[in-house]
mmCIF file of C-alpha atoms and ligand atoms in Angstrom:
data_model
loop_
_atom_site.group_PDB
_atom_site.id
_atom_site.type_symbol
_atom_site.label_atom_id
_atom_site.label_comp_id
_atom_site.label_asym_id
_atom_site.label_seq_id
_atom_site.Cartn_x
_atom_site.Cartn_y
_atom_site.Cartn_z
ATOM 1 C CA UNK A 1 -4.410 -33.042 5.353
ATOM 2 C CA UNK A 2 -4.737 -29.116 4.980
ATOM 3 C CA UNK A 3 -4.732 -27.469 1.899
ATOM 4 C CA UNK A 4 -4.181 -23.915 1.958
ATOM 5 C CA UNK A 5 -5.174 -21.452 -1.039
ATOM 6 C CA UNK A 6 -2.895 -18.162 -1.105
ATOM 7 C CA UNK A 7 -4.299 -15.665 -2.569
ATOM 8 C CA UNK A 8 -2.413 -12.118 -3.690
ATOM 9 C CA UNK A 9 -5.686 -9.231 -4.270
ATOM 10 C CA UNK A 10 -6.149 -5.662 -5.294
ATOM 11 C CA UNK A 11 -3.078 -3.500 -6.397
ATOM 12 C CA UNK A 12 -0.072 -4.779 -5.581
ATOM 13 C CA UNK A 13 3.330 -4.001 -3.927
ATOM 14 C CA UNK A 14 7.003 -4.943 -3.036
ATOM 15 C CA UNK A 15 7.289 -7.535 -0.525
ATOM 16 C CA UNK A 16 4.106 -9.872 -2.151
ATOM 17 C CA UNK A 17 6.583 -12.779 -3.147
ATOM 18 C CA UNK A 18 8.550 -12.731 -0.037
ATOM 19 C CA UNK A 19 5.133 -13.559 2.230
ATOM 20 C CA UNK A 20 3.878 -16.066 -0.779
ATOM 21 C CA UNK A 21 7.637 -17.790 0.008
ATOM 22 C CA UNK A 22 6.964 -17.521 3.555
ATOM 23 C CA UNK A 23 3.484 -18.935 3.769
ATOM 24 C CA UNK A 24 4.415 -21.854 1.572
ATOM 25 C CA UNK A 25 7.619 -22.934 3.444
ATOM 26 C CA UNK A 26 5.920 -22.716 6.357
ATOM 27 C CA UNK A 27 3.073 -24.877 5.271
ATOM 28 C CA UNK A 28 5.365 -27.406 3.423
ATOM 29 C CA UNK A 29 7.438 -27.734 6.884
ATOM 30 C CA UNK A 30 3.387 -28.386 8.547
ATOM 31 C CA UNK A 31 3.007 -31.243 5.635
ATOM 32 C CA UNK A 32 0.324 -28.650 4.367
ATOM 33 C CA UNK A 33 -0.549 -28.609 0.773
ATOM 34 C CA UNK A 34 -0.497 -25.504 -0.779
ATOM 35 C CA UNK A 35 -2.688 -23.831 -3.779
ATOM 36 C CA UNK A 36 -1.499 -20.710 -5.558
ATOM 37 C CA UNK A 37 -4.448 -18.516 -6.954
ATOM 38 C CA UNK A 38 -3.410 -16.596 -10.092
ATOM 39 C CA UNK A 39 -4.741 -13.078 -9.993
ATOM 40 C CA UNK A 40 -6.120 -12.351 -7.385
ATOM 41 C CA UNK A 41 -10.237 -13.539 -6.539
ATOM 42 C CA UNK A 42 -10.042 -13.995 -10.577
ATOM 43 C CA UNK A 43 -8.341 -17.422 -10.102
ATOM 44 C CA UNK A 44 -10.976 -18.491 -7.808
ATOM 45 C CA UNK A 45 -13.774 -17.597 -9.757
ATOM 46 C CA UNK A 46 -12.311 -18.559 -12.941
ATOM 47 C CA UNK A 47 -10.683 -22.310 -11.792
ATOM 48 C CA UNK A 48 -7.083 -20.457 -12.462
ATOM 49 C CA UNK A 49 -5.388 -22.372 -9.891
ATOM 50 C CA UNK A 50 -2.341 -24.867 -9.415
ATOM 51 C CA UNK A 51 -0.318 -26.973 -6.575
ATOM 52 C CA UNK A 52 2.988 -25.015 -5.748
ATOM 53 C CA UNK A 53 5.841 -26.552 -4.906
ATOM 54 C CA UNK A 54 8.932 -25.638 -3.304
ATOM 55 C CA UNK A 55 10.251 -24.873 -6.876
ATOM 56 C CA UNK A 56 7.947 -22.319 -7.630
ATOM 57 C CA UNK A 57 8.940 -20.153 -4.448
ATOM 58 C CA UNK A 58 12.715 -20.654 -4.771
ATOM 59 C CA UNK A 59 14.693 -17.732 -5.969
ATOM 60 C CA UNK A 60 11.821 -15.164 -5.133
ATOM 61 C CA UNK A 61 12.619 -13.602 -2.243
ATOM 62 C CA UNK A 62 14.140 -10.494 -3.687
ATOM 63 C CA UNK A 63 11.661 -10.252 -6.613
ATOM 64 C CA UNK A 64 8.768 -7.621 -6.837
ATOM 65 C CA UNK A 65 5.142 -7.900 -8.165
ATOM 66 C CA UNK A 66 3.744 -11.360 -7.453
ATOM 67 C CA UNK A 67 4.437 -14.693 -9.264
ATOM 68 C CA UNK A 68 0.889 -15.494 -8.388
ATOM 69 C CA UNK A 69 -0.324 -12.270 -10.388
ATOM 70 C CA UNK A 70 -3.026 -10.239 -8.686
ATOM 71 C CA UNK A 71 -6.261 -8.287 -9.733
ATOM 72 C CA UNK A 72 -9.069 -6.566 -8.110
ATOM 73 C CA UNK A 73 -11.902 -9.294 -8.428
ATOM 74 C CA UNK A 74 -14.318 -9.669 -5.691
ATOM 75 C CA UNK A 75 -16.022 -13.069 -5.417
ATOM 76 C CA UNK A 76 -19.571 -11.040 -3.670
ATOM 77 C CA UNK A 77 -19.784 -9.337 -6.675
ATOM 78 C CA UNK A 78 -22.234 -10.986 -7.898
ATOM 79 C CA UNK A 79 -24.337 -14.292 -7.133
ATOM 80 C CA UNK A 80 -22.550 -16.024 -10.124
ATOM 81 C CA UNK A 81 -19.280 -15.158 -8.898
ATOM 82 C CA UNK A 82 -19.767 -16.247 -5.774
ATOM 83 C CA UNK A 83 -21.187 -19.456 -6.172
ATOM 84 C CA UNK A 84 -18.110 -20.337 -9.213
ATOM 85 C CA UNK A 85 -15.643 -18.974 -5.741
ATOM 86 C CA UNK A 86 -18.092 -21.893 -3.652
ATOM 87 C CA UNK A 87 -17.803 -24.306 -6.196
ATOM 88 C CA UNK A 88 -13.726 -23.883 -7.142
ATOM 89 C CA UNK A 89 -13.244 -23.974 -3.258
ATOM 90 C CA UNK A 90 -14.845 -27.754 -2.799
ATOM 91 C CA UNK A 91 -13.131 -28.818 -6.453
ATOM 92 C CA UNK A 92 -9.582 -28.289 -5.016
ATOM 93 C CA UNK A 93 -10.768 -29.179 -1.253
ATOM 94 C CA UNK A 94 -9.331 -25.810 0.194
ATOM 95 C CA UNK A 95 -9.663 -25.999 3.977
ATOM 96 C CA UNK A 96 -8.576 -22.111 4.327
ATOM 97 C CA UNK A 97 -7.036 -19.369 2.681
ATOM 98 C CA UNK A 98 -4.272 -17.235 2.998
ATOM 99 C CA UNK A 99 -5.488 -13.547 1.458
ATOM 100 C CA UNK A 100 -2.347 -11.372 0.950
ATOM 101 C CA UNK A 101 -3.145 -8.106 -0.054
ATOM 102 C CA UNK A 102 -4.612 -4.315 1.095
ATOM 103 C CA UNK A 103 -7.854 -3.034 2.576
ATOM 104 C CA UNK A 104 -10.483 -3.965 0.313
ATOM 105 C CA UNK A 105 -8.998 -7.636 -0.349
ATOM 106 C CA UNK A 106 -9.155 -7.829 3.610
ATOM 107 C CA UNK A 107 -12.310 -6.682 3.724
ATOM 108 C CA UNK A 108 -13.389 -9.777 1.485
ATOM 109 C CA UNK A 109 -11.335 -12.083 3.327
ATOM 110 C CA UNK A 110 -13.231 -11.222 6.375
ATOM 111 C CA UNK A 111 -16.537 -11.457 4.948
ATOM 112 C CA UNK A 112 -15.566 -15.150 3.384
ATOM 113 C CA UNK A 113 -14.042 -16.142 6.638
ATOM 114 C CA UNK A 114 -17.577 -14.723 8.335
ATOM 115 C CA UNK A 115 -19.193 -16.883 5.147
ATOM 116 C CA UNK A 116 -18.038 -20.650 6.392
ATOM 117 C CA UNK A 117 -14.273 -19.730 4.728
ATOM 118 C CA UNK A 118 -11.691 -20.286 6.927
ATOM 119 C CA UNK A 119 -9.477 -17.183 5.865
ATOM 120 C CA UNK A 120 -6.737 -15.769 7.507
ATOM 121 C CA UNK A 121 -4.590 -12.251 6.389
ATOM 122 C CA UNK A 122 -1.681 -10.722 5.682
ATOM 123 C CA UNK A 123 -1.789 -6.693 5.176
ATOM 124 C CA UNK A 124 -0.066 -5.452 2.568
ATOM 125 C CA UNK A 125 -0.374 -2.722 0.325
ATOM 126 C CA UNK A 126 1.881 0.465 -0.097
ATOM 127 C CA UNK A 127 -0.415 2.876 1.177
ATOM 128 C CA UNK A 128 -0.094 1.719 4.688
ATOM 129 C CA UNK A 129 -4.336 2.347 5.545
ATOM 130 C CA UNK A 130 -5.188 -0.690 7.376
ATOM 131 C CA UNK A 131 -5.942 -0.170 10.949
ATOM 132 C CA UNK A 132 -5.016 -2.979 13.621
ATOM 133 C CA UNK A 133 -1.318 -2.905 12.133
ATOM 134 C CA UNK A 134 1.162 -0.180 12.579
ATOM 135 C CA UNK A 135 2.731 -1.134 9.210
ATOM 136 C CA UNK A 136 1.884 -2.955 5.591
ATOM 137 C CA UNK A 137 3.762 -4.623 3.265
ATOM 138 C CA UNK A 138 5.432 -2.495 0.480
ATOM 139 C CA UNK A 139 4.844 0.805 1.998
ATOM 140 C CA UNK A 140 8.138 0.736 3.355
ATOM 141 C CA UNK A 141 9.766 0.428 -0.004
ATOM 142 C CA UNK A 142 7.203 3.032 -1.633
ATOM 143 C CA UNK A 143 8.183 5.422 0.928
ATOM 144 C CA UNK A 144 12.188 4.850 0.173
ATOM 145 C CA UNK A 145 11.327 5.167 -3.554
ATOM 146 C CA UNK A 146 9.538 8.722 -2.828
ATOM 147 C CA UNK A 147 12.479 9.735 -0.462
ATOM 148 C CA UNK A 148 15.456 9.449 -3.066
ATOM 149 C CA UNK A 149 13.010 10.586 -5.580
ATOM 150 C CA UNK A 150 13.338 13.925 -3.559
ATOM 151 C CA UNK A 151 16.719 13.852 -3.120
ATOM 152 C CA UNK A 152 17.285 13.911 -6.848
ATOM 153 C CA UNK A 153 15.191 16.470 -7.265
ATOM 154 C CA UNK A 154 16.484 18.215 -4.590
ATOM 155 C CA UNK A 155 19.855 19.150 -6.878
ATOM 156 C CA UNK A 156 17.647 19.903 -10.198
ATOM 157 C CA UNK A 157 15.358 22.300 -7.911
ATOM 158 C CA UNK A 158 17.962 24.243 -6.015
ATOM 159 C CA UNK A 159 20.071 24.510 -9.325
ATOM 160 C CA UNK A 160 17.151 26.499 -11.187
ATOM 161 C CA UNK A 161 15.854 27.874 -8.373
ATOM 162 C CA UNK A 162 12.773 25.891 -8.917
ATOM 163 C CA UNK A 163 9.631 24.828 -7.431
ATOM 164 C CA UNK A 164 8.802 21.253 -7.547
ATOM 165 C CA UNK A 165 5.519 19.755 -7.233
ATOM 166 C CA UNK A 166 5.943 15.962 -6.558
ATOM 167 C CA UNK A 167 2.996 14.015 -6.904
ATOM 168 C CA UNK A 168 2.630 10.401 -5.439
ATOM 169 C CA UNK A 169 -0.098 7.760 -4.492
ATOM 170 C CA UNK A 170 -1.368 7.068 -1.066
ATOM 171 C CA UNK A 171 -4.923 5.416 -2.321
ATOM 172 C CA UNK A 172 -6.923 8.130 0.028
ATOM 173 C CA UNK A 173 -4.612 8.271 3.350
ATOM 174 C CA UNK A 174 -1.655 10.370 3.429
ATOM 175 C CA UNK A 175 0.729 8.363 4.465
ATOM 176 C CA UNK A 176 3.148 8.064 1.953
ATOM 177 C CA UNK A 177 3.751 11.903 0.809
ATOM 178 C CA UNK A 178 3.700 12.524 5.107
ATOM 179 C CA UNK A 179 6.452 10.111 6.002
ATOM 180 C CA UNK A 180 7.826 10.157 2.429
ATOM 181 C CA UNK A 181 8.380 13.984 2.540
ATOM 182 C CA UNK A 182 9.936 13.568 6.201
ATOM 183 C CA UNK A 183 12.396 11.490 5.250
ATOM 184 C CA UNK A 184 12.884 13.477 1.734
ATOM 185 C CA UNK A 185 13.023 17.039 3.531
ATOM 186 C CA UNK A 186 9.873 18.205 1.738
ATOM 187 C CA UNK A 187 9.196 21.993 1.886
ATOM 188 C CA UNK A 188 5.335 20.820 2.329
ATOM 189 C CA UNK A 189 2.992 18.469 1.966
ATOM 190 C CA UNK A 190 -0.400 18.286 0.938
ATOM 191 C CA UNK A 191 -2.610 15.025 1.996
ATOM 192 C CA UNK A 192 -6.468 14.074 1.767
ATOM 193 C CA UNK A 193 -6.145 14.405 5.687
ATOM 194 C CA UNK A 194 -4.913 18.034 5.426
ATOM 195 C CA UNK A 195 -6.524 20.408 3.558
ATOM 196 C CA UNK A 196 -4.667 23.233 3.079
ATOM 197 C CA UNK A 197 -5.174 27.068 1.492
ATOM 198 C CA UNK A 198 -3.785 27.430 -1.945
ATOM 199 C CA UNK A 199 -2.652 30.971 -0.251
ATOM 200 C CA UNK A 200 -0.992 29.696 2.414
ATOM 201 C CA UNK A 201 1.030 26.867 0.277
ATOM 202 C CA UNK A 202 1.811 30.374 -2.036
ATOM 203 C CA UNK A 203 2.910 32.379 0.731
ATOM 204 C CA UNK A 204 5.451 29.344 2.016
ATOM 205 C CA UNK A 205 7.141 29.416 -1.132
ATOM 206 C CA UNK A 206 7.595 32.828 -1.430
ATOM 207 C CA UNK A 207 8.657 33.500 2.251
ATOM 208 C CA UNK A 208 11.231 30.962 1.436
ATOM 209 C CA UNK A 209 12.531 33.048 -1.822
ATOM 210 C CA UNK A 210 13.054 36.317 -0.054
ATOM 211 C CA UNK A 211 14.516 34.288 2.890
ATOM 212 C CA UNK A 212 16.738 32.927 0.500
ATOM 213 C CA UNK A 213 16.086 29.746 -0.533
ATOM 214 C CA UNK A 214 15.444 29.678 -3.871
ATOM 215 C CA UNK A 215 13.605 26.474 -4.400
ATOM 216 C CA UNK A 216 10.618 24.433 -2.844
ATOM 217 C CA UNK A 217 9.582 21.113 -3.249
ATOM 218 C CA UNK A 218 6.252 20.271 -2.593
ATOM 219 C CA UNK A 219 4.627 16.824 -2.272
ATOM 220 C CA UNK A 220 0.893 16.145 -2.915
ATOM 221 C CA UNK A 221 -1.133 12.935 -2.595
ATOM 222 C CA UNK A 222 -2.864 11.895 -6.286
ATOM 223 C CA UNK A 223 -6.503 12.341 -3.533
ATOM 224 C CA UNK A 224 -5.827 15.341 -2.537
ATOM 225 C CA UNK A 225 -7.175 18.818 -2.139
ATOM 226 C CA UNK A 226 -6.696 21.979 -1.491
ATOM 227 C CA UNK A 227 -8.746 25.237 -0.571
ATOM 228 C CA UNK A 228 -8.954 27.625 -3.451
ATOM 229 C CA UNK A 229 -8.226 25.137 -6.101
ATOM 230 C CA UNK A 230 -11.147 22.624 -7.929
ATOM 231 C CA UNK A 231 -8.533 20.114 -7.570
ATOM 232 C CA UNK A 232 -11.619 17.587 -7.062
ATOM 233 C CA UNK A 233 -12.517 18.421 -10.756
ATOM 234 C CA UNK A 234 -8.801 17.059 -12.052
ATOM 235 C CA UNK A 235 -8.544 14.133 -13.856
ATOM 236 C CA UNK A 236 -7.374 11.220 -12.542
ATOM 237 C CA UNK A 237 -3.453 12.034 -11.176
ATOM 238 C CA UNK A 238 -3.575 15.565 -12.365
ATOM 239 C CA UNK A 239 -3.369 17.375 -9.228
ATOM 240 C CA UNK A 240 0.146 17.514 -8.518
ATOM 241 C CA UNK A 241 0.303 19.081 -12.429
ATOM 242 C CA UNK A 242 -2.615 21.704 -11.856
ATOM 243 C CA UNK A 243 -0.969 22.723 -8.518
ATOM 244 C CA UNK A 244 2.267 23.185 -10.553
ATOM 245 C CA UNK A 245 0.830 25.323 -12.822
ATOM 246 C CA UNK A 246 -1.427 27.045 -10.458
ATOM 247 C CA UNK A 247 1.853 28.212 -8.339
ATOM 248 C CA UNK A 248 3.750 29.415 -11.738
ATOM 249 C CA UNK A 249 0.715 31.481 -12.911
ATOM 250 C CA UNK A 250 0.477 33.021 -9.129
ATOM 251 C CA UNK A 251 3.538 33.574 -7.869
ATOM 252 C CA UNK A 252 6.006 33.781 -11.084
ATOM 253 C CA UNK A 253 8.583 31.383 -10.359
ATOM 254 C CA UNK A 254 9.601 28.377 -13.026
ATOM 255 C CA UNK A 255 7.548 25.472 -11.675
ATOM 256 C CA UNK A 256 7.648 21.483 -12.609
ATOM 257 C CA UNK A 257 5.654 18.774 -12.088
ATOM 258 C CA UNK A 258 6.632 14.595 -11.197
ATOM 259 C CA UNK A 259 4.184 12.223 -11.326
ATOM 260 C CA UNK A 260 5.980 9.048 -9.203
ATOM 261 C CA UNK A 261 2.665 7.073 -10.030
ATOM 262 C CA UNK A 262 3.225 3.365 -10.417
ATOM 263 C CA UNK A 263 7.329 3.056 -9.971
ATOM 264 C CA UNK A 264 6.339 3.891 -6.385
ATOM 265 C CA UNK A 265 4.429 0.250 -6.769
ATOM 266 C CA UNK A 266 7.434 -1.501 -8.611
ATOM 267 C CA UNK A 267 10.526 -2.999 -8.387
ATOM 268 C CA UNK A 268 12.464 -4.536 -5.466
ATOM 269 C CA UNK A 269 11.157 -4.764 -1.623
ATOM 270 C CA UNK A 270 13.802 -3.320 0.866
ATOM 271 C CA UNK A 271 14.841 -5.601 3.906
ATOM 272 C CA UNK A 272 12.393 -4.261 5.967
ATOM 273 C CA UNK A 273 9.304 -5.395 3.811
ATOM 274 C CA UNK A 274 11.086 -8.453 3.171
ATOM 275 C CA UNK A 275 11.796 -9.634 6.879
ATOM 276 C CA UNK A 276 7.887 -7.910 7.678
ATOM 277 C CA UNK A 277 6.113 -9.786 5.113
ATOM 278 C CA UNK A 278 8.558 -13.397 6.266
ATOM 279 C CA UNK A 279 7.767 -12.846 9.322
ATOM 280 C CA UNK A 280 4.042 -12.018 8.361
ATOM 281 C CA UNK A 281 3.824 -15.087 6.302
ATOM 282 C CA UNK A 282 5.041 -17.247 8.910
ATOM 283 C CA UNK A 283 2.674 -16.283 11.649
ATOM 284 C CA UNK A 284 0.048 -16.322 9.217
ATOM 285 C CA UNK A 285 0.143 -19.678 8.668
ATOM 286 C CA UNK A 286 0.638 -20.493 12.488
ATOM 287 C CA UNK A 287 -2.985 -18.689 12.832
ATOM 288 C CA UNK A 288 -4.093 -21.226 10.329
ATOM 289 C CA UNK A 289 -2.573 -23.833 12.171
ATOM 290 C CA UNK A 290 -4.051 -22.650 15.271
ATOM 291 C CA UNK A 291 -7.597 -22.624 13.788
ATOM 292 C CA UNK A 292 -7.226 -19.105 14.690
ATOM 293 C CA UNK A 293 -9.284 -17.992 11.643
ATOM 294 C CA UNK A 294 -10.825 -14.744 10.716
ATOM 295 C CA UNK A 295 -7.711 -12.991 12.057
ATOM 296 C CA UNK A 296 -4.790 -11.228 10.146
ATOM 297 C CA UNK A 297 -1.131 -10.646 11.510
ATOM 298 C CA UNK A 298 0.261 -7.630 12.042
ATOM 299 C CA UNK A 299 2.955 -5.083 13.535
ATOM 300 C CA UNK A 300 2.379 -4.300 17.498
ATOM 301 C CA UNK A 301 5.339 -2.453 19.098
ATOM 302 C CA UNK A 302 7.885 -4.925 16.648
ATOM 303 C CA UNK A 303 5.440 -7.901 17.536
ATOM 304 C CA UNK A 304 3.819 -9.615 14.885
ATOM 305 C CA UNK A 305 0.480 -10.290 16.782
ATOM 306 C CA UNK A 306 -3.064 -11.364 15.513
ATOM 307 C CA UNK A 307 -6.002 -8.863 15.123
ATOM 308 C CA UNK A 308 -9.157 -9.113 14.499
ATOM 309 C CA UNK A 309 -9.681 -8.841 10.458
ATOM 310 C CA UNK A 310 -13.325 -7.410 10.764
ATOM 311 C CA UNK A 311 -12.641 -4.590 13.170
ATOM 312 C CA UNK A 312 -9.106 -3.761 11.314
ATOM 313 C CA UNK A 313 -11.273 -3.207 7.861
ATOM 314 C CA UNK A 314 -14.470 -0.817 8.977
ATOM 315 C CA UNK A 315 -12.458 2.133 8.283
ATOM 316 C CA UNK A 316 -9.015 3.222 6.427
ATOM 317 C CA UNK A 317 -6.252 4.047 8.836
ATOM 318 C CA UNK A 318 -4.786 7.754 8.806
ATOM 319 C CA UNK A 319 -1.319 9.158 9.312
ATOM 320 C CA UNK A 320 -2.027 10.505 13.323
ATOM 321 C CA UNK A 321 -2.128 14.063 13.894
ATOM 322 C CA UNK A 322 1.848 13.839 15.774
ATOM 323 C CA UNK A 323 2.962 13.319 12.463
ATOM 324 C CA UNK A 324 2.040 16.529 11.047
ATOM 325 C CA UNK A 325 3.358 18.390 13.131
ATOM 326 C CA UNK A 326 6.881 16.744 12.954
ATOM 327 C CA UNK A 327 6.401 17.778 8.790
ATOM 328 C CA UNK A 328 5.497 21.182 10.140
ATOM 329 C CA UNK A 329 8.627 21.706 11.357
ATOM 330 C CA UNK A 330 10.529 21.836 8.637
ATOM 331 C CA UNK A 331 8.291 24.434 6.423
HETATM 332 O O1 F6P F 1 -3.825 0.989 -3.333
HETATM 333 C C1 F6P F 1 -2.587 1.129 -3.952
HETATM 334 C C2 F6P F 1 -2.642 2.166 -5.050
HETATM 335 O O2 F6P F 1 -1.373 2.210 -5.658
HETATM 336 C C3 F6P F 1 -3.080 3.546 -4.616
HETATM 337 O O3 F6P F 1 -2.090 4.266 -3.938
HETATM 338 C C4 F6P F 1 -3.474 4.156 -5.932
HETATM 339 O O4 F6P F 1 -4.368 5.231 -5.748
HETATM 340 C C5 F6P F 1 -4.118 2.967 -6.642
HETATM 341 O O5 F6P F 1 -3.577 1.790 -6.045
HETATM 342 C C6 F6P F 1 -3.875 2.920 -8.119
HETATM 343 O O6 F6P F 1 -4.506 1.796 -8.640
HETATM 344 P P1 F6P F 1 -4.305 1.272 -10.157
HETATM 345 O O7 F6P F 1 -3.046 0.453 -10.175
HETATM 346 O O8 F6P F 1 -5.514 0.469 -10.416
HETATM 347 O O9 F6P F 1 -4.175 2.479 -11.014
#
């Protein structure tokens, strides 16, 4: 008999309960036996554990967050922690886990598997930074959010001839103001990969004014910086609000700031992070089945394919260079 912990870690995002669904079916069509960790490593530390059953994954699919709760525990922080994780593991007679969640929580679930802890993962957080997968769980629907978010302000800005700053989260990669803005028709975009002069994004918005457009909106990542701004010495998601006010004092035009901060992490997944993180879940728990351990799933040219979980969490993925450019385009 297997018994399989699952595990949701770190911050969370849309598209968490569909794989939890997924990886439970699945195991209850093996005759697996599964364990649902509440928040996070926390549950696992703290003996906050219980047996799912088909009941508790019913009528989830279209929900966001995760019943299971999550938290940003990490059972190596310290010997105590790791020896209540050892200890919890035995008491329920876990033969694996099932680690849903973003970089860091990957990172863990590698360094358990590499520990004796048969751990397999699933790669999911909105800021789309973990390499060996061409997409996460959530960051589709984060991306979506940020897109109609600049459609609306799209009317208010061109109305008052405005420039709007739009600041949104990204966790250190740039991928959700890049492809957000493309798909939003930002005027620019400012990432931790791209470190533009405070000139330059000054001259943009005024070479739009006297070409006529009267309004720019600009999207920022919360990790951001920029040349010719201390932007590093901002509190915590306060650039996109200095910028704004940084741009009004220079250049003289009626600015406003939007912090999209955590509603970017909320609500419902779209289809694609629900079939993704289904068809993750799944094929996660084939891996298991497999005894193909230390691996996570993940997107390969509309594949879902195993890759190696240690090699995947070394470094944070970036937005490549191409897509840059296809932003550029549009300044
Ligand atoms: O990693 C996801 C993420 O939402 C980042 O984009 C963001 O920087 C961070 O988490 C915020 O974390 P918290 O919810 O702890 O404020």
């Amino acid at each position: 008999m297997r018994r399989i912990g699952v595990v949701t870690s770190g911050a969370d995002c849309p598209g968490l309960n569909a794989a939890i669904r997924a990886v439970a079916r699945k195991s209850f069509d093996l005759g697996y036996e599964v364990i649902g960790v509440r928040n996070g490593w926390h549950g696992l530390i703290h003996d906050d554990v219980f047996v799912m059953e088909k009941s508790h994954v019913s009528g989830i699919l279209y929900l966001g967050g995760s019943i299971l709760g999550s938290g940003k525990d990490d059972p190596f922080s310290s010997e105590a922690d790791f020896a209540s994780f050892q200890a919890n593991f035995k008491k329920y007679q876990l033969t694996s886990i099932v680690v849903i969640g973003g970089f860091t929580s990957l990172r863990i679930a590698s360094r358990l598997n590499d520990a004796g802890y048969a751990t397999v993962g699933i790669p999911a957080t909105i800021d789309n930074d973990v390499m060996g997968t061409e997409q996460t769980i959530g960051f589709d629907t984060a991306a979506n959010f940020v897109c109609e978010s600049l459609d609306r302000l799209h009317s208010t800005a061109s109305s008052h001839h405005r420039v709007m700053v739009v600041e949104v989260m990204g966790g250190g990669a740039g991928w959700i103001a890049l492809l957000g803005g493309l798909g939003g028709g930002a005027d620019y975009v400012v990432t931790p990969e791209y470190r533009p002069k405070f000139d330059d994004i000054l001259h943009h918005i005024e070479n739009r004014k006297s070409s006529g457009k009267t309004f720019s909106i600009i999207v920022i990542t919360d990790t951001a910086t920029v040349d010719g701004l201390p932007l590093g010495e901002c509190p915590k998601t306060g650039v996109g609000a200095y910028l704004a006010s940084e741009i009004e004092k220079r250049s003289g035009i009626d600015t406003r700031f939007t912090v999209l901060g955590h509603l970017q992490r909320g609500g419902t997944p779209t289809f694609f992070d629900r079939t993704l993180a289904t068809r993750y879940g799944y094929e996660a728990v084939e891996l298991l089945r497999r005894g193909d351990v230390g691996k996570m799933v993940a997107l390969k040219g509309g594949l879902i394919v195993p890759a190696d979980m240690d090699q995947a969490t070394r470094e944070r993925r970036k937005p490549e260079a191409k897509l840059f450019e296809y932003a550029k385009l549009f300044y």
